[in-house]
Short mmCIF file of C-alpha atoms in Angstrom, two decimals:
data_model
loop_
_atom_site.label_atom_id
_atom_site.label_comp_id
_atom_site.label_asym_id
_atom_site.label_seq_id
_atom_site.Cartn_x
_atom_site.Cartn_y
_atom_site.Cartn_z
CA UNK A 501 6.74 -23.00 29.63
CA UNK A 502 2.95 -23.36 29.90
CA UNK A 503 1.78 -26.92 30.63
CA UNK A 504 -1.18 -28.65 29.01
CA UNK A 505 -3.53 -31.52 29.90
CA UNK A 506 -3.99 -34.48 27.53
CA UNK A 507 -7.45 -36.01 27.02
CA UNK A 508 -8.75 -39.07 25.19
CA UNK A 509 -11.89 -38.60 23.05
CA UNK A 510 -15.04 -40.64 23.77
CA UNK A 511 -18.27 -40.22 21.74
CA UNK A 512 -21.76 -41.26 22.82
CA UNK A 513 -23.30 -42.28 19.47
CA UNK A 514 -26.86 -42.02 20.79
CA UNK A 515 -26.63 -38.49 22.20
CA UNK A 516 -23.84 -37.25 19.94
CA UNK A 517 -22.01 -35.86 23.01
CA UNK A 518 -18.22 -36.05 23.33
CA UNK A 519 -16.51 -36.84 26.63
CA UNK A 520 -12.88 -35.80 27.06
CA UNK A 521 -11.16 -37.86 29.79
CA UNK A 522 -7.77 -37.11 31.35
CA UNK A 523 -5.99 -38.50 34.41
CA UNK A 524 -7.35 -35.53 36.36
CA UNK A 525 -10.86 -34.75 35.14
CA UNK A 526 -13.54 -35.17 32.47
CA UNK A 527 -15.04 -32.61 30.06
CA UNK A 528 -18.42 -32.91 28.33
CA UNK A 529 -18.62 -31.30 24.87
CA UNK A 530 -22.09 -31.00 23.26
CA UNK A 531 -23.23 -29.27 20.06
CA UNK A 532 -23.38 -25.87 21.73
CA UNK A 533 -19.64 -25.90 22.47
CA UNK A 534 -17.42 -23.91 20.07
CA UNK A 535 -15.02 -26.91 19.69
CA UNK A 536 -17.73 -29.47 18.88
CA UNK A 537 -17.31 -29.33 15.09
CA UNK A 538 -13.53 -29.34 15.49
CA UNK A 539 -13.77 -32.57 17.58
CA UNK A 540 -15.94 -34.15 14.88
CA UNK A 541 -13.11 -33.64 12.42
CA UNK A 542 -10.54 -35.52 14.53
CA UNK A 543 -9.50 -39.03 13.53
CA UNK A 544 -10.12 -41.99 15.82
CA UNK A 545 -7.29 -42.61 18.26
CA UNK A 546 -6.19 -38.95 18.43
CA UNK A 547 -5.73 -37.17 21.76
CA UNK A 548 -6.63 -33.57 22.60
CA UNK A 549 -4.27 -31.26 24.50
CA UNK A 550 -5.67 -28.17 26.26
CA UNK A 551 -3.17 -25.57 27.47
CA UNK A 552 -3.53 -23.39 30.56
CA UNK A 553 -4.44 -20.47 28.22
CA UNK A 554 -7.32 -22.49 26.72
CA UNK A 555 -5.69 -23.43 23.41
CA UNK A 556 -6.73 -26.79 21.89
CA UNK A 557 -4.68 -29.01 19.60
CA UNK A 558 -4.55 -32.70 18.74
CA UNK A 559 -1.79 -35.24 18.24
CA UNK A 560 -1.16 -38.97 17.94
CA UNK A 561 -1.42 -41.10 21.08
CA UNK A 562 2.36 -41.46 21.54
CA UNK A 563 2.00 -42.30 25.26
CA UNK A 564 -0.87 -44.84 24.85
CA UNK A 565 -3.32 -42.69 26.81
CA UNK A 566 -6.24 -44.69 25.47
CA UNK A 567 -4.76 -47.72 27.22
CA UNK A 568 -3.78 -45.98 30.45
CA UNK A 569 -6.85 -43.73 30.82
CA UNK A 570 -10.13 -45.60 31.16
CA UNK A 571 -13.65 -44.08 31.29
CA UNK A 572 -14.98 -44.11 34.85
CA UNK A 573 -18.30 -45.65 33.90
CA UNK A 574 -16.68 -48.65 32.20
CA UNK A 575 -13.80 -49.22 34.59
CA UNK A 576 -15.32 -52.21 36.37
CA UNK A 577 -16.44 -53.85 33.13
CA UNK A 578 -12.99 -53.51 31.54
CA UNK A 579 -11.31 -55.02 34.56
CA UNK A 580 -13.48 -58.12 34.18
CA UNK A 581 -12.63 -58.33 30.51
CA UNK A 582 -8.94 -58.11 31.29
CA UNK A 583 -9.30 -61.15 33.51
CA UNK A 584 -11.20 -63.26 30.93
CA UNK A 585 -9.21 -62.16 27.85
CA UNK A 586 -5.52 -62.81 28.25
CA UNK A 587 -3.65 -60.89 25.56
CA UNK A 588 -0.45 -62.80 24.83
CA UNK A 589 2.60 -60.91 23.66
CA UNK A 590 3.48 -61.32 20.00
CA UNK A 591 2.87 -60.10 16.46
CA UNK A 592 -0.58 -60.70 14.97
CA UNK A 593 -2.40 -60.22 11.72
CA UNK A 594 -6.07 -59.38 12.27
CA UNK A 595 -9.37 -59.86 10.51
CA UNK A 596 -13.08 -59.37 11.20
CA UNK A 597 -15.63 -62.11 11.67
CA UNK A 598 -18.69 -60.24 10.37
CA UNK A 599 -21.20 -62.84 11.53
CA UNK A 600 -20.04 -62.81 15.15
CA UNK A 601 -19.01 -59.13 15.01
CA UNK A 602 -15.60 -59.64 16.59
CA UNK A 603 -11.96 -59.39 15.55
CA UNK A 604 -9.63 -62.39 15.35
CA UNK A 605 -5.91 -61.90 15.94
CA UNK A 606 -3.68 -64.72 14.59
CA UNK A 607 -0.03 -65.19 15.49
CA UNK A 608 2.45 -67.03 13.21
CA UNK A 609 2.56 -69.97 15.68
CA UNK A 610 -1.20 -70.37 15.46
CA UNK A 611 -2.18 -68.47 18.64
CA UNK A 612 -5.55 -66.73 18.24
CA UNK A 613 -7.18 -63.96 20.28
CA UNK A 614 -10.80 -62.90 19.90
CA UNK A 615 -11.61 -59.22 20.47
CA UNK A 616 -15.31 -58.40 20.87
CA UNK A 617 -17.03 -55.01 21.28
CA UNK A 618 -16.50 -55.07 25.06
CA UNK A 619 -12.73 -55.33 24.76
CA UNK A 620 -10.84 -52.09 25.53
CA UNK A 621 -8.99 -52.31 22.19
CA UNK A 622 -12.06 -52.96 20.04
CA UNK A 623 -12.52 -49.32 18.92
CA UNK A 624 -8.77 -48.94 18.44
CA UNK A 625 -8.76 -51.97 16.10
CA UNK A 626 -11.65 -50.43 14.17
CA UNK A 627 -9.46 -47.41 13.41
CA UNK A 628 -6.54 -49.49 12.01
CA UNK A 629 -5.98 -49.78 8.28
CA UNK A 630 -6.26 -53.09 6.45
CA UNK A 631 -3.01 -55.11 6.36
CA UNK A 632 -1.46 -53.60 9.49
CA UNK A 633 0.38 -55.85 11.97
CA UNK A 634 -0.70 -55.68 15.62
CA UNK A 635 2.13 -55.92 18.17
CA UNK A 636 1.44 -56.72 21.85
CA UNK A 637 4.33 -56.22 24.28
CA UNK A 638 5.05 -58.20 27.45
CA UNK A 639 3.64 -55.25 29.43
CA UNK A 640 0.38 -55.38 27.49
CA UNK A 641 0.98 -52.35 25.27
CA UNK A 642 -0.58 -52.46 21.82
CA UNK A 643 0.68 -50.73 18.68
CA UNK A 644 0.49 -51.29 14.94
CA UNK A 645 2.92 -51.14 12.03
CA UNK A 646 3.23 -52.06 8.36
CA UNK A 647 3.69 -55.76 7.49
CA UNK A 648 7.43 -55.46 6.85
CA UNK A 649 8.08 -59.20 7.43
CA UNK A 650 5.19 -60.54 5.30
CA UNK A 651 3.29 -61.96 8.30
CA UNK A 652 0.00 -62.12 6.38
CA UNK A 653 1.60 -64.16 3.57
CA UNK A 654 3.24 -66.51 6.10
CA UNK A 655 -0.01 -67.17 7.98
CA UNK A 656 -2.03 -67.57 4.78
CA UNK A 657 0.42 -70.12 3.36
CA UNK A 658 0.59 -72.07 6.62
CA UNK A 659 -3.15 -72.18 7.30
CA UNK A 660 -4.50 -72.03 3.74
CA UNK A 661 -6.38 -75.34 4.07
CA UNK A 662 -7.47 -74.92 7.69
CA UNK A 663 -8.20 -71.24 7.91
CA UNK A 664 -11.59 -69.85 7.06
CA UNK A 665 -11.94 -67.11 4.48
CA UNK A 666 -13.00 -64.63 7.13
CA UNK A 667 -9.82 -65.40 9.12
CA UNK A 668 -7.32 -65.33 6.27
CA UNK A 669 -8.75 -62.23 4.63
CA UNK A 670 -7.73 -58.88 6.08
CA UNK A 671 -10.39 -56.45 7.21
CA UNK A 672 -12.58 -55.27 4.36
CA UNK A 673 -15.43 -53.80 6.36
CA UNK A 674 -15.95 -52.57 9.89
CA UNK A 675 -18.92 -53.79 11.90
CA UNK A 676 -22.03 -51.83 11.37
CA UNK A 677 -22.50 -50.07 14.66
CA UNK A 678 -23.18 -46.58 15.87
CA UNK A 679 -19.46 -45.92 16.15
CA UNK A 680 -18.84 -47.25 12.64
CA UNK A 681 -21.53 -44.94 11.21
CA UNK A 682 -20.05 -42.02 13.08
CA UNK A 683 -16.57 -42.83 11.75
CA UNK A 684 -17.93 -43.10 8.21
CA UNK A 685 -19.66 -39.77 8.59
CA UNK A 686 -16.49 -38.19 9.94
CA UNK A 687 -14.41 -39.65 7.11
CA UNK A 688 -16.96 -38.36 4.62
CA UNK A 689 -16.74 -34.90 6.16
CA UNK A 690 -12.93 -35.11 6.13
CA UNK A 691 -13.00 -36.12 2.46
CA UNK A 692 -15.34 -33.21 1.72
CA UNK A 693 -13.04 -30.84 3.62
CA UNK A 694 -10.00 -32.16 1.76
CA UNK A 695 -11.84 -31.65 -1.55
CA UNK A 696 -12.76 -28.11 -0.49
CA UNK A 697 -9.14 -27.41 0.49
CA UNK A 698 -7.98 -28.80 -2.86
CA UNK A 699 -10.45 -26.55 -4.69
CA UNK A 700 -9.33 -23.56 -2.62
CA UNK A 701 -5.69 -24.30 -3.45
CA UNK A 702 -6.56 -24.53 -7.15
CA UNK A 703 -8.42 -21.22 -6.89
CA UNK A 704 -5.49 -19.60 -5.07
CA UNK A 705 -3.14 -20.93 -7.74
CA UNK A 706 -5.38 -19.51 -10.46
CA UNK A 707 -5.67 -16.17 -8.66
CA UNK A 708 -1.89 -16.11 -8.19
CA UNK A 709 -1.43 -16.71 -11.93
CA UNK A 710 -3.95 -13.96 -12.72
CA UNK A 711 -2.21 -11.64 -10.27
CA UNK A 712 1.17 -12.22 -11.94
CA UNK A 713 -0.41 -11.64 -15.35
CA UNK A 714 -2.03 -8.41 -14.16
CA UNK A 715 1.26 -7.36 -12.60
CA UNK A 716 3.08 -7.87 -15.91
CA UNK A 717 0.31 -6.06 -17.78
CA UNK A 718 0.48 -3.18 -15.29
CA UNK A 719 4.27 -2.94 -15.71
CA UNK A 720 3.81 -2.88 -19.49
CA UNK A 721 1.18 -0.13 -19.28
CA UNK A 722 3.39 1.84 -16.88
CA UNK A 723 6.28 1.64 -19.35
CA UNK A 724 4.01 2.79 -22.16
CA UNK A 725 2.74 5.64 -19.99
CA UNK A 726 6.29 6.72 -19.13
CA UNK A 727 7.25 6.59 -22.81
CA UNK A 728 4.18 8.66 -23.75
CA UNK A 729 4.93 11.26 -21.06
CA UNK A 730 8.55 11.44 -22.22
CA UNK A 731 7.43 11.90 -25.83
CA UNK A 732 4.93 14.55 -24.72
CA UNK A 733 7.62 16.48 -22.82
CA UNK A 734 9.94 16.26 -25.83
CA UNK A 735 7.18 17.47 -28.12
CA UNK A 736 6.41 20.37 -25.78
CA UNK A 737 10.12 21.19 -25.60
CA UNK A 738 10.37 21.09 -29.40
CA UNK A 739 7.26 23.26 -29.65
CA UNK A 740 8.71 25.82 -27.23
CA UNK A 741 11.96 25.85 -29.21
CA UNK A 742 10.03 26.31 -32.45
CA UNK A 743 7.95 29.15 -30.95
CA UNK A 744 11.08 30.91 -29.67
CA UNK A 745 12.80 30.58 -33.04
CA UNK A 746 9.63 31.73 -34.83
CA UNK A 747 9.27 34.76 -32.56
CA UNK A 748 12.94 35.57 -32.99
CA UNK A 749 12.69 35.40 -36.79
CA UNK A 750 9.46 37.38 -36.69
CA UNK A 751 11.08 40.04 -34.54
CA UNK A 752 13.99 40.22 -36.98
CA UNK A 753 11.54 40.58 -39.87
CA UNK A 754 9.64 43.39 -38.10
CA UNK A 755 12.89 45.18 -37.24
CA UNK A 756 13.99 44.90 -40.84
CA UNK A 757 10.65 46.28 -42.01
CA UNK A 758 10.88 49.19 -39.58
CA UNK A 759 14.38 49.97 -40.72
CA UNK A 760 13.25 49.93 -44.30
CA UNK A 761 10.11 51.96 -43.74
CA UNK A 762 11.75 54.50 -41.40
CA UNK A 763 12.28 57.75 -43.36
CA UNK A 764 15.73 59.13 -43.55
CA UNK A 765 16.46 62.15 -41.47
CA UNK A 766 16.66 65.35 -43.50
CA UNK A 767 19.35 67.73 -42.39
CA UNK A 768 17.75 71.00 -41.21
CA UNK A 769 19.77 74.20 -40.99
CA UNK A 770 19.73 75.87 -37.53
CA UNK A 771 17.35 78.78 -37.11
CA UNK A 772 16.88 81.58 -34.59
CA UNK A 773 13.62 81.83 -32.67
CA UNK A 774 12.00 84.58 -30.68
CA UNK A 775 9.39 84.33 -27.96
CA UNK A 776 7.02 87.01 -26.53
CA UNK A 777 6.33 86.47 -22.82
CA UNK A 778 4.42 88.25 -20.02
CA UNK A 779 5.17 87.57 -16.33
CA UNK A 780 5.18 89.04 -12.81
CA UNK A 781 8.29 89.61 -10.67
CA UNK A 782 7.79 89.65 -6.84
CA UNK A 783 10.32 90.18 -4.03
CA UNK A 784 10.99 91.43 -0.46
CA UNK A 785 13.32 94.41 -0.17
CA UNK A 786 16.33 94.74 2.05
CA UNK A 787 14.14 96.62 4.51
CA UNK A 788 11.45 93.93 4.53
CA UNK A 789 8.99 95.63 2.19
CA UNK A 790 7.14 93.52 -0.35
CA UNK A 791 7.28 94.57 -3.96
CA UNK A 792 6.17 93.36 -7.40
CA UNK A 793 6.63 94.33 -11.03
CA UNK A 794 4.91 93.38 -14.32
CA UNK A 795 7.32 92.14 -16.97
CA UNK A 796 6.96 92.28 -20.77
CA UNK A 797 9.75 90.00 -22.00
CA UNK A 798 11.19 89.19 -25.42
CA UNK A 799 13.80 86.44 -25.81
CA UNK A 800 15.87 85.73 -28.93
CA UNK A 801 17.66 82.39 -29.23
CA UNK A 802 20.85 81.44 -30.90
CA UNK A 803 20.49 79.32 -34.09
CA UNK A 804 18.83 76.03 -33.01
CA UNK A 805 18.22 72.77 -34.97
CA UNK A 806 14.64 72.57 -33.71
CA UNK A 807 11.97 74.84 -32.34
CA UNK A 808 12.28 75.42 -28.55
CA UNK A 809 9.40 74.54 -26.25
CA UNK A 810 7.57 76.70 -23.72
CA UNK A 811 9.26 74.86 -20.86
CA UNK A 812 12.62 75.93 -22.27
CA UNK A 813 11.80 79.64 -21.75
CA UNK A 814 10.06 79.12 -18.41
CA UNK A 815 13.09 77.27 -17.06
CA UNK A 816 15.37 80.13 -18.12
CA UNK A 817 13.22 82.80 -16.38
CA UNK A 818 13.05 80.77 -13.15
CA UNK A 819 16.83 80.34 -13.20
CA UNK A 820 17.27 84.15 -13.52
CA UNK A 821 15.04 84.77 -10.47
CA UNK A 822 17.03 82.23 -8.50
CA UNK A 823 20.47 83.55 -9.57
CA UNK A 824 20.73 87.00 -11.14
CA UNK A 825 24.11 86.08 -12.71
CA UNK A 826 22.26 83.85 -15.17
CA UNK A 827 21.18 87.10 -16.86
CA UNK A 828 24.74 87.64 -18.08
CA UNK A 829 25.38 87.21 -21.81
CA UNK A 830 27.98 84.43 -21.63
CA UNK A 831 25.73 82.26 -19.40
CA UNK A 832 22.72 82.84 -21.63
CA UNK A 833 24.72 81.76 -24.68
CA UNK A 834 25.60 78.51 -22.95
CA UNK A 835 21.91 77.59 -22.78
CA UNK A 836 21.18 78.78 -26.37
CA UNK A 837 19.83 82.31 -25.71
CA UNK A 838 21.23 85.28 -27.60
CA UNK A 839 19.34 88.23 -26.05
CA UNK A 840 16.72 88.81 -23.36
CA UNK A 841 14.73 92.10 -23.28
CA UNK A 842 12.19 93.32 -20.73
CA UNK A 843 13.90 92.21 -17.55
CA UNK A 844 15.43 95.24 -15.87
CA UNK A 845 17.89 95.32 -13.06
CA UNK A 846 17.20 92.69 -10.46
CA UNK A 847 18.74 93.51 -7.13
CA UNK A 848 20.57 90.49 -5.78
CA UNK A 849 19.82 91.76 -2.24
CA UNK A 850 16.13 91.21 -2.76
CA UNK A 851 14.79 88.22 -0.85
CA UNK A 852 12.34 85.60 -2.06
CA UNK A 853 12.74 86.66 -5.67
CA UNK A 854 10.16 84.99 -7.88
CA UNK A 855 9.07 85.26 -11.52
CA UNK A 856 5.56 83.80 -11.74
CA UNK A 857 2.46 84.01 -13.87
CA UNK A 858 4.53 83.26 -16.95
CA UNK A 859 2.47 83.29 -20.18
CA UNK A 860 3.97 82.54 -23.59
CA UNK A 861 2.36 84.81 -26.20
CA UNK A 862 4.13 83.19 -29.17
CA UNK A 863 7.24 81.34 -30.33
CA UNK A 864 8.28 81.89 -33.93
CA UNK A 865 11.24 81.86 -36.30
CA UNK A 866 13.14 85.09 -36.49
#
């Protein structure tokens, strides 16, 4: 665990320079030091602890460092004072004699101790609140506490006639000195800082309230937005459903109109048709000779329900060139042809048989 060094705080009122004194060394802190303003904010009687890592903090003087650590420059003077001022052990109430600028400590038995500005506990007494009881131990240690036993009332009732007003009255004002002015200034700054902190807390409280209000408002708006989006999606879904139903009904209406407007088929009796065709028949003989022949063809169909197309006749002629058996009557009748004139004997031994240059002269009812 990192150790730290404890220092007492001494202020030179004339120069405004702080001196931190420990049992090992002394530190001088002027206005240029980053901790100067922080030291100004410390209460009288506090000690400063500096860790090995350079961290500063303050605490109460639990170990009476102000009593055990003495400034080097005033060591000799304080030793003389210790010899001339014998601090007797006991419990004292204290007051300030403003004319003589010294403190008077009165014990219940009547013992009095005068503490002037040269006494080592003078500044410590200045920092004590009015009505505190000063306790001095047999070993010379000083501390203060609340007046739990009513010491001030006891002393006032015992010495009401003899005691002077300045003695019986508790401290109402500290002596006007450089240190007193500095303490007043520090207390004023502390009061200002406390007021600033109070204002900041109020502002933070107000901002927190505003934040919660904005948060609630945001949640409300978010809910409204979600509801609006949900309603929008539902409306779009309803619209799509309506459009689909409308299109479906419209399609039904159009289909009904088409069915109504579509003319009825009239039964037509089958008719025979004849076609006049010219073409060229080419081939290679069994001996490898090329040959060709002009054809003048006439084709009569069986009774058909509709007029045959040109492609009908062309397909028949190409099928005959590919397979001569298609020229037989029973095969022709299967495809709707009754007779075919103008195509003579086609030798099945001919190679690369081809009927080309087909021209339809006419197709008419017979």
